PDB file of C-alpha atoms in Angstrom:
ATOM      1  CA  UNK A   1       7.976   3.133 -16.916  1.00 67.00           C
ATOM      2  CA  UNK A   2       7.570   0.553 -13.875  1.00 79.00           C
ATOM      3  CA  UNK A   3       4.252  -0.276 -14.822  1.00 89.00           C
ATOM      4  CA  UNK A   4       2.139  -3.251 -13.081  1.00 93.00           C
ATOM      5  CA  UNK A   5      -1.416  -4.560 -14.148  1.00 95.00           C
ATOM      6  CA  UNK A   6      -4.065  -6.647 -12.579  1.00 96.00           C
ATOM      7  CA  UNK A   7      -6.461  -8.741 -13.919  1.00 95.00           C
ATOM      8  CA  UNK A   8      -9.179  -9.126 -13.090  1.00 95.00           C
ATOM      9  CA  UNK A   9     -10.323  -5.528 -11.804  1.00 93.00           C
ATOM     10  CA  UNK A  10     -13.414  -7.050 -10.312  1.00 94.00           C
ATOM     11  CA  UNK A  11     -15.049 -10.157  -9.497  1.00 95.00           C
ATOM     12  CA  UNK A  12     -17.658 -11.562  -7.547  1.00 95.00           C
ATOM     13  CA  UNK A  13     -18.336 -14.997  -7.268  1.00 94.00           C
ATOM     14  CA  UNK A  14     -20.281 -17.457  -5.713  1.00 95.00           C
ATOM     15  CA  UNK A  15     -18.863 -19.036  -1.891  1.00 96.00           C
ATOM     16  CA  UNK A  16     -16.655 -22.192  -2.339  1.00 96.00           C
ATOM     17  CA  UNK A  17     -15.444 -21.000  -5.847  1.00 95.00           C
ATOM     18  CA  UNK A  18     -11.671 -20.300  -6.404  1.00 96.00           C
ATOM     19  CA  UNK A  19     -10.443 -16.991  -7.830  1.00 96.00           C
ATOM     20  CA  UNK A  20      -7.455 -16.320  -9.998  1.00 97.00           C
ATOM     21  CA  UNK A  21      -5.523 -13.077  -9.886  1.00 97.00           C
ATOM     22  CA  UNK A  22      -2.719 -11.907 -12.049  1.00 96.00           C
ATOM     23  CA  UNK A  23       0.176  -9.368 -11.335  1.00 96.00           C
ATOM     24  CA  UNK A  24       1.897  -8.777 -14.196  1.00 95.00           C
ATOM     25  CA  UNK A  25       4.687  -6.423 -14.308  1.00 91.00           C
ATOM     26  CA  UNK A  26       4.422  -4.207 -18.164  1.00 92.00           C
ATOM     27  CA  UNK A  27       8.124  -2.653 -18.990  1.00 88.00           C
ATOM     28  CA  UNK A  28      10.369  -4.478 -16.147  1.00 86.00           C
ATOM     29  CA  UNK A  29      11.539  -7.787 -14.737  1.00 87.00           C
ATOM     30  CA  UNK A  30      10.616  -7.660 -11.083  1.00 85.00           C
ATOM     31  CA  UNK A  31      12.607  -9.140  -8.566  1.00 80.00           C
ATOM     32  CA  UNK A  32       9.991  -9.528  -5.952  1.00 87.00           C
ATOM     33  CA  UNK A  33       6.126  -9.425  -6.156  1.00 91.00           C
ATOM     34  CA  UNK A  34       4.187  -8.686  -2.783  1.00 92.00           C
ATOM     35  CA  UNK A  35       0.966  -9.500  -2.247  1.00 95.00           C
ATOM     36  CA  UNK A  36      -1.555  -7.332  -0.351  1.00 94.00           C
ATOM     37  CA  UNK A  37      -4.885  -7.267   1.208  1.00 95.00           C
ATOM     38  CA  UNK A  38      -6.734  -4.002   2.212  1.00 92.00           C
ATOM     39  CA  UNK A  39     -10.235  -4.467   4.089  1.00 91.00           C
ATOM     40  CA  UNK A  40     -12.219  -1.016   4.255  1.00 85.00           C
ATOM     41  CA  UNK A  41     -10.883   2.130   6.095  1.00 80.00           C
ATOM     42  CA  UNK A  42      -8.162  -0.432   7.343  1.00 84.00           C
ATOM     43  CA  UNK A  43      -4.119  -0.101   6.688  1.00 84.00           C
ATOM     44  CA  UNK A  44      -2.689  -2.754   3.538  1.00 87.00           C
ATOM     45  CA  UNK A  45      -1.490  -5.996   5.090  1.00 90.00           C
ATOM     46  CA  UNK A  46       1.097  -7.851   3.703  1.00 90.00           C
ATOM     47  CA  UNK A  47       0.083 -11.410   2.672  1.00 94.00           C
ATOM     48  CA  UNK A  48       3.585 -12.781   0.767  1.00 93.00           C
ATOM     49  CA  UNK A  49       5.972 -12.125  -0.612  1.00 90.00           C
ATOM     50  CA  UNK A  50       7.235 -14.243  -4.262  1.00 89.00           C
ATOM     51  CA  UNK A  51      10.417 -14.254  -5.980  1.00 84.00           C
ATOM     52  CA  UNK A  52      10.892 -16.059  -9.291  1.00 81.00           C
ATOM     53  CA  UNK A  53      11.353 -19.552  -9.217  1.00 80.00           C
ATOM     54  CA  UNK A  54      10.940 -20.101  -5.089  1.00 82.00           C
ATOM     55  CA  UNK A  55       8.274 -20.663  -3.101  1.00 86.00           C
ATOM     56  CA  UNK A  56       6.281 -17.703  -1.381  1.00 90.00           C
ATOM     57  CA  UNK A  57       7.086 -16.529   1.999  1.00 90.00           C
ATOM     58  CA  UNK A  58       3.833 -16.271   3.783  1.00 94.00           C
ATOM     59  CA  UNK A  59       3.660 -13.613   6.600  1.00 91.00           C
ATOM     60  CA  UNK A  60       1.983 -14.789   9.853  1.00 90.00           C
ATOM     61  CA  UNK A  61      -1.739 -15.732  10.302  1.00 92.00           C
ATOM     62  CA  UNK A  62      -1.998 -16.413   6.190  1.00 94.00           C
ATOM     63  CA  UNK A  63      -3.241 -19.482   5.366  1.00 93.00           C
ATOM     64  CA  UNK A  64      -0.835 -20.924   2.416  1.00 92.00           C
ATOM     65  CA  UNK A  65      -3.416 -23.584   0.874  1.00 94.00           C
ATOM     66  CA  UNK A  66      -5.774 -21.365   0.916  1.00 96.00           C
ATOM     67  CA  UNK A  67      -3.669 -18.279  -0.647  1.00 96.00           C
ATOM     68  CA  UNK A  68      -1.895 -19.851  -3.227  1.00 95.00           C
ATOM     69  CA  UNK A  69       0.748 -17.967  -4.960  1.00 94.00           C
ATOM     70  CA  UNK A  70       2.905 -18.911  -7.931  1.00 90.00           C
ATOM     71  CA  UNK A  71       5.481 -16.938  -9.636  1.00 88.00           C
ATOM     72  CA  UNK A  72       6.645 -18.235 -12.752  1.00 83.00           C
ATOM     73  CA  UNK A  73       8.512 -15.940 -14.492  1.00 88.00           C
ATOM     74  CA  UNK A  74       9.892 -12.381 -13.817  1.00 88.00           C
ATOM     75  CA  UNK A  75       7.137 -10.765 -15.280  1.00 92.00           C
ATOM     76  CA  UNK A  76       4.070 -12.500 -14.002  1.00 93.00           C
ATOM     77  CA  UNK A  77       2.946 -13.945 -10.350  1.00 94.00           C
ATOM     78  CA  UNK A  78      -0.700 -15.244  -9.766  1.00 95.00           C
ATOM     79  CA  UNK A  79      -2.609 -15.297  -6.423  1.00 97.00           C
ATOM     80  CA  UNK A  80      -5.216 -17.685  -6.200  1.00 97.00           C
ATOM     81  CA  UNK A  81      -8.237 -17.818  -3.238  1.00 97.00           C
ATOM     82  CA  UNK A  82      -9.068 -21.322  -3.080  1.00 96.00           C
ATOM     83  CA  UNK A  83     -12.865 -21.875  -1.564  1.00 96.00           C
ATOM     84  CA  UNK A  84     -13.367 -18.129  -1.225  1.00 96.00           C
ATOM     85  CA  UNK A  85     -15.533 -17.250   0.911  1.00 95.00           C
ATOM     86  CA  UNK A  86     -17.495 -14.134   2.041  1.00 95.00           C
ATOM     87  CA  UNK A  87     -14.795 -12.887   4.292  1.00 95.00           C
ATOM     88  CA  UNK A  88     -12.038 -13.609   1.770  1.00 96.00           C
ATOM     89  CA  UNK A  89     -14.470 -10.378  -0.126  1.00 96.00           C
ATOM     90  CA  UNK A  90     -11.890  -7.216  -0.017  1.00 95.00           C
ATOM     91  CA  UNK A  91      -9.037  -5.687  -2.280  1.00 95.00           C
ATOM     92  CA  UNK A  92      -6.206  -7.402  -3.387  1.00 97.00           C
ATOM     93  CA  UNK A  93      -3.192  -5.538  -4.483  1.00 96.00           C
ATOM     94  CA  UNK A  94       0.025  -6.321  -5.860  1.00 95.00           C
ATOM     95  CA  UNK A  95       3.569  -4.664  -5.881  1.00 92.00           C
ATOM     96  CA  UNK A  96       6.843  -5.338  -7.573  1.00 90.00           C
ATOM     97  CA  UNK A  97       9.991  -3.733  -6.744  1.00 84.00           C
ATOM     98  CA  UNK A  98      13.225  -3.736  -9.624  1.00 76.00           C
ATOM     99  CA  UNK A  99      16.639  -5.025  -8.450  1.00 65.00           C
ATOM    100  CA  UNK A 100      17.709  -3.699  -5.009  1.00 59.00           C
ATOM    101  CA  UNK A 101      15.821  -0.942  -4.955  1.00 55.00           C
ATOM    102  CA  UNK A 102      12.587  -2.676  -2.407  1.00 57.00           C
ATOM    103  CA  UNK A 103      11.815   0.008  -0.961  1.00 63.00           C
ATOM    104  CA  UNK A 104      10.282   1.662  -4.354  1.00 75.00           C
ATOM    105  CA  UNK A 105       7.583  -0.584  -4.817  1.00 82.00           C
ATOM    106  CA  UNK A 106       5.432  -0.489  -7.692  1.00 87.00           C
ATOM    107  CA  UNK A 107       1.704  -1.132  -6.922  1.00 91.00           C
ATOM    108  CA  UNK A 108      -0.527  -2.834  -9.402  1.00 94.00           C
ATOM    109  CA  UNK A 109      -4.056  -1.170  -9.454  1.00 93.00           C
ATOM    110  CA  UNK A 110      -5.929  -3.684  -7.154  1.00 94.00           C
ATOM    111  CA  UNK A 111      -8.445  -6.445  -7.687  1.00 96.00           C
ATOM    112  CA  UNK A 112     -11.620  -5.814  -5.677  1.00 95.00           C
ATOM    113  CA  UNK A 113     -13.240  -9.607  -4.786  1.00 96.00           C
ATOM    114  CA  UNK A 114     -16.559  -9.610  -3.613  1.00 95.00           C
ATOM    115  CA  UNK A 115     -17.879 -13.469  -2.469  1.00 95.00           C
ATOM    116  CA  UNK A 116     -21.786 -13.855  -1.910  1.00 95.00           C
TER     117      UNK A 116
ATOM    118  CA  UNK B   1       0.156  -0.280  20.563  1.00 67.00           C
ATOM    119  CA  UNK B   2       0.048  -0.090  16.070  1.00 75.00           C
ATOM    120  CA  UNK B   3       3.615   0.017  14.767  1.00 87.00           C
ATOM    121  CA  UNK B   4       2.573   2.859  12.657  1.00 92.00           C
ATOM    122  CA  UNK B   5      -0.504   5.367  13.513  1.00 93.00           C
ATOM    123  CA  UNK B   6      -2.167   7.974  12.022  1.00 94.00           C
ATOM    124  CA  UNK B   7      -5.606  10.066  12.559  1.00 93.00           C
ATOM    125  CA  UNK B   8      -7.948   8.642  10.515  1.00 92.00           C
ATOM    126  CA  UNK B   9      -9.617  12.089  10.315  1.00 91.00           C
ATOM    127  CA  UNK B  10     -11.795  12.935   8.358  1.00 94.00           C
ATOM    128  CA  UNK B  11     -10.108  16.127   8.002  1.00 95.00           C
ATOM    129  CA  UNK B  12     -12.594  18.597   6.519  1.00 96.00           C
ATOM    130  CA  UNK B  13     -10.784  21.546   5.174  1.00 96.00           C
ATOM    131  CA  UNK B  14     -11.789  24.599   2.830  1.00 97.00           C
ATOM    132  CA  UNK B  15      -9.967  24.692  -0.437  1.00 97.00           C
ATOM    133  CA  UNK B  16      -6.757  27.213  -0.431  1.00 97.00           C
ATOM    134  CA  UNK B  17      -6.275  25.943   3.491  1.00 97.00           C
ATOM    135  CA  UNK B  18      -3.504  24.768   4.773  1.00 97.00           C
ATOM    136  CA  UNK B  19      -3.548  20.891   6.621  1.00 96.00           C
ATOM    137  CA  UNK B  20      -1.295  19.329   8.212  1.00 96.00           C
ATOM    138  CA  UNK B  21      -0.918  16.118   9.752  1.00 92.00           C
ATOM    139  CA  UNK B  22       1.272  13.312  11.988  1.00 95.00           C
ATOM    140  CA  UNK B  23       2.016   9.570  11.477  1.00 95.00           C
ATOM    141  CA  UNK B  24       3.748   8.014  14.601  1.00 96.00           C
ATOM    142  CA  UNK B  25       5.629   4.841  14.272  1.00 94.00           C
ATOM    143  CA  UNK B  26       6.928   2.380  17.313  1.00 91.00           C
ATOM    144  CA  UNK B  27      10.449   1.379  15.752  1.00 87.00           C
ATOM    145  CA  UNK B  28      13.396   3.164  16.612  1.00 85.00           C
ATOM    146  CA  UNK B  29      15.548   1.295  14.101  1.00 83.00           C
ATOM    147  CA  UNK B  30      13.100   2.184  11.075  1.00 84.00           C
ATOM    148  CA  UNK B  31      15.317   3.978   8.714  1.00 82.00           C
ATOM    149  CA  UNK B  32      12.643   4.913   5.544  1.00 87.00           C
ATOM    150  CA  UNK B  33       9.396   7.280   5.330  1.00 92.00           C
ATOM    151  CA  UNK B  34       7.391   7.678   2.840  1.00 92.00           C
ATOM    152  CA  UNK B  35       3.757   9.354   2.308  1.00 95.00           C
ATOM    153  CA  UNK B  36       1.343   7.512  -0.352  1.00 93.00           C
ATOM    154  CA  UNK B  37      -1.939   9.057  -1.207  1.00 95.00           C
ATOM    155  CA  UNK B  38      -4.537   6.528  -1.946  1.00 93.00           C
ATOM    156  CA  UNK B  39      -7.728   7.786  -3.905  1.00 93.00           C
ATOM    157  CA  UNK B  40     -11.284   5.727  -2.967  1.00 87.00           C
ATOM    158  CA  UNK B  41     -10.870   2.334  -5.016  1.00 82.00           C
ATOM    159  CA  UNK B  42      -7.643   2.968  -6.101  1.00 88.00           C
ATOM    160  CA  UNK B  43      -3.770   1.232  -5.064  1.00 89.00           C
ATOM    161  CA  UNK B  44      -1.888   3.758  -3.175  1.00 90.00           C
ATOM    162  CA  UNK B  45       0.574   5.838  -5.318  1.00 90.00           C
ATOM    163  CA  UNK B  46       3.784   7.569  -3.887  1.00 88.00           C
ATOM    164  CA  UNK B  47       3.632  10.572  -3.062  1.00 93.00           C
ATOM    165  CA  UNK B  48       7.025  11.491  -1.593  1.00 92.00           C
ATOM    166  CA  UNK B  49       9.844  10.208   0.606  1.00 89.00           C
ATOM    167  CA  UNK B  50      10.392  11.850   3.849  1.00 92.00           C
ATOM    168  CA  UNK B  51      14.461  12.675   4.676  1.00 86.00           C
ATOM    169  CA  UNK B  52      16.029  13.482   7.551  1.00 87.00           C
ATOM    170  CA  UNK B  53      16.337  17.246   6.437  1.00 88.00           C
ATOM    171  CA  UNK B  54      12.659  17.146   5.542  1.00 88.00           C
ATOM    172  CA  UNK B  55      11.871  17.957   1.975  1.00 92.00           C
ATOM    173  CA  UNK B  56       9.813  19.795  -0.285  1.00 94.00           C
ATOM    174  CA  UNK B  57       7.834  19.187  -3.223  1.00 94.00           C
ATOM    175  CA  UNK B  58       5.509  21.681  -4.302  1.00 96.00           C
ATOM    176  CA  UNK B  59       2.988  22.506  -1.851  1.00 97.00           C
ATOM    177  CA  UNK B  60       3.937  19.472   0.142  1.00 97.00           C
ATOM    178  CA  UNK B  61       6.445  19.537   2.733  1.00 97.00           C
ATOM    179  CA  UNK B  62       6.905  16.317   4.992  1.00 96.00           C
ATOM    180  CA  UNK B  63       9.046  16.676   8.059  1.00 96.00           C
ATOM    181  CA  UNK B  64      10.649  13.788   9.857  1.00 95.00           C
ATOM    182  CA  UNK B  65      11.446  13.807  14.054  1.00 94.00           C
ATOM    183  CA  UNK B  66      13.264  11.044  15.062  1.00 93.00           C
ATOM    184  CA  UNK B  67      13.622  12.218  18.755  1.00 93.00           C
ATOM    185  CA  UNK B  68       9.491  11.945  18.772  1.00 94.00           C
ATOM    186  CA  UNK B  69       9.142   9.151  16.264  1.00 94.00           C
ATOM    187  CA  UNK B  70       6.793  10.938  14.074  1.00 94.00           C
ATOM    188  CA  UNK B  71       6.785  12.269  10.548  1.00 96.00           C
ATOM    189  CA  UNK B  72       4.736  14.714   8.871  1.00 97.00           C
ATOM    190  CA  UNK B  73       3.102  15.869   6.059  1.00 97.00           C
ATOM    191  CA  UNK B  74       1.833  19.728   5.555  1.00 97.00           C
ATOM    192  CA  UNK B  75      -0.279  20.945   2.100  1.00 97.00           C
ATOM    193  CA  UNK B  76      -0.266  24.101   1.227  1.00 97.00           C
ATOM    194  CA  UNK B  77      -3.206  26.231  -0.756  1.00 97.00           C
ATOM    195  CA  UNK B  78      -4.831  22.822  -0.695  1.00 97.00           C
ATOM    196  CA  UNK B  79      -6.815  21.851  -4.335  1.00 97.00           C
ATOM    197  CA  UNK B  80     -10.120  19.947  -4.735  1.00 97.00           C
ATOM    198  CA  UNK B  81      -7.956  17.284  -5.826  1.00 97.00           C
ATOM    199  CA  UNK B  82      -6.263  16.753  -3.382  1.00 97.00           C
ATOM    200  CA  UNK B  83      -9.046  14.918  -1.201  1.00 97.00           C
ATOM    201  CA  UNK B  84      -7.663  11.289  -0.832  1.00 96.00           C
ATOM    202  CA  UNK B  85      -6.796   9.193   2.058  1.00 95.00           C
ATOM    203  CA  UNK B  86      -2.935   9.808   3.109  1.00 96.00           C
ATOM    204  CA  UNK B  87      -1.181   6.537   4.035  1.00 94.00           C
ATOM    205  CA  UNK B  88       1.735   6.832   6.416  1.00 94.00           C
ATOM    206  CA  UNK B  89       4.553   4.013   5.060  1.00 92.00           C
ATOM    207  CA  UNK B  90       7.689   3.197   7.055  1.00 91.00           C
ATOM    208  CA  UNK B  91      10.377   0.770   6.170  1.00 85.00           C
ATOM    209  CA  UNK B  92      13.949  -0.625   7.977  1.00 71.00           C
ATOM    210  CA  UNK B  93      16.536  -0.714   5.537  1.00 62.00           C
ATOM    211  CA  UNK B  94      17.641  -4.007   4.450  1.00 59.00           C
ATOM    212  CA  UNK B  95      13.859  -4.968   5.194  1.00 63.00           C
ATOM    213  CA  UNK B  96      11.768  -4.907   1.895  1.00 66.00           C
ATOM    214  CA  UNK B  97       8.278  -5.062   4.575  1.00 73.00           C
ATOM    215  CA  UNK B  98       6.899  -1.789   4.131  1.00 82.00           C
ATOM    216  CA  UNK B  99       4.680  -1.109   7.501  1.00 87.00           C
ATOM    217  CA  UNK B 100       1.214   1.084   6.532  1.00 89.00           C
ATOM    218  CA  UNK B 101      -0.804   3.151   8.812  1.00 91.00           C
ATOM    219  CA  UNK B 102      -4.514   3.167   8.121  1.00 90.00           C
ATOM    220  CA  UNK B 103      -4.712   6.554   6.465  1.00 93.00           C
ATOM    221  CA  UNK B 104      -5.943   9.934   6.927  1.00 95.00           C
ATOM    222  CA  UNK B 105      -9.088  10.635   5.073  1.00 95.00           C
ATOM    223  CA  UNK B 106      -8.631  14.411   3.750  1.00 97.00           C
ATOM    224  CA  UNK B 107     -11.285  16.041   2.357  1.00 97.00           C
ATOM    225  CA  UNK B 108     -11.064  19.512   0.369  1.00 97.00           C
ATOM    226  CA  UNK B 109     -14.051  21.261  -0.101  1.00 96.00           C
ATOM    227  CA  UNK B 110     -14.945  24.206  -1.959  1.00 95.00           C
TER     228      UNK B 110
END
């Protein structure tokens, strides 16, 4: 159980283009989704964090128009890079954690996003 | 100073070793460990919880020191498989933020 998908797995686009990714959580109704970015042979950052119904809480230095996140039901949340551009290119990985239990958090398999 | 550190290694070991290594964190109050192992390309995946008594599972064996801030993570009769980066996670409770290190590239070779 507690299983998460991403879609896309890949995608490369073209600079100014936006780019729609989808966390979907399989067998459970997640509380929370996070959203993370990992740059090569660097740590994950946190980007946000979404809960149902409410807006995202954006952590520091993310830009919110530009990283727009929606959550619209417990199952799904969508992150969506408005104007990528080439340094917006790295891995994108989601989490969602069940009920009060946030510190098991269930990762999604990552979408890589590669801007030329 | 990183709130959570690790050696990014690589550590180059021969299979059936055993490796061992460190993650230091700056918080005093942080109250959960954990060790993910993240394969190239891949989300991390859990790999096990670090207690206070330390804990076993398998031929892992992670070891927390409070006094030194530091947790570890030892491998024993280490497998092909288990090359991977090792990501150091620490959490406060009642904080869902999970704080990463940058990993510890560990590579087993035959």
């Amino acid at each position: 159980g507690a299983v998460v998908s991403q879609h896309p797995s890949w995608v490369i686009c073209k600079s100014g283009t936006s780019v729609k990714i989808e966390c979907r959580s399989l067998d459970f109704q997640a509380t929370t989704m996070f959203w993370y970015r990992q740059f090569p042979k660097q740590s994950l950052m946190l980007m946000a964090t979404s809960n149902e119904g409410s807006k995202a809480t954006y952590e520091q230095g993310v830009e919110k128009d530009k990283f727009l996140i929606n959550h619209a039901s417990l199952t799904l949340s969508t992150l969506t890079v408005t104007s990528a551009h080439p340094e917006d290119s790295s891995f994108y990985i989601c989490s969602a954690t069940i009920g009060l239990l946030q510190e098991t958090q269930y990762f999604g398999p990552g979408t890589r996003l590669l801007v030329l | 100073r990183k709130e959570v550190e690790q050696d990014p290694g690589p550590f180059n070991v021969p299979e059936g070793a055993t490796v061992a290594f460190n993650c230091t964190y700056s918080n005093s109050a942080s109250q959960s460990f954990f060790w993910y192992r993240q394969d190239c390309r891949k989300e991390p995946k859990l790999l096990m919880s670090v207690y206070s008594s330390g804990n076993e599972d398998g031929r892992f064996t992670a070891q927390l020191n409070r006094a030194s801030q530091y947790i570890s993570l030892l491998i024993r009769d280490s497998k092909l498989s288990d090359s991977a980066t090792y990501l150091c996670v620490v959490n406060m409770r009642g904080n869902y933020q999970l704080i990463w290190g940058a990993g510890t590239k560990l590579i087993i070779k035959p």
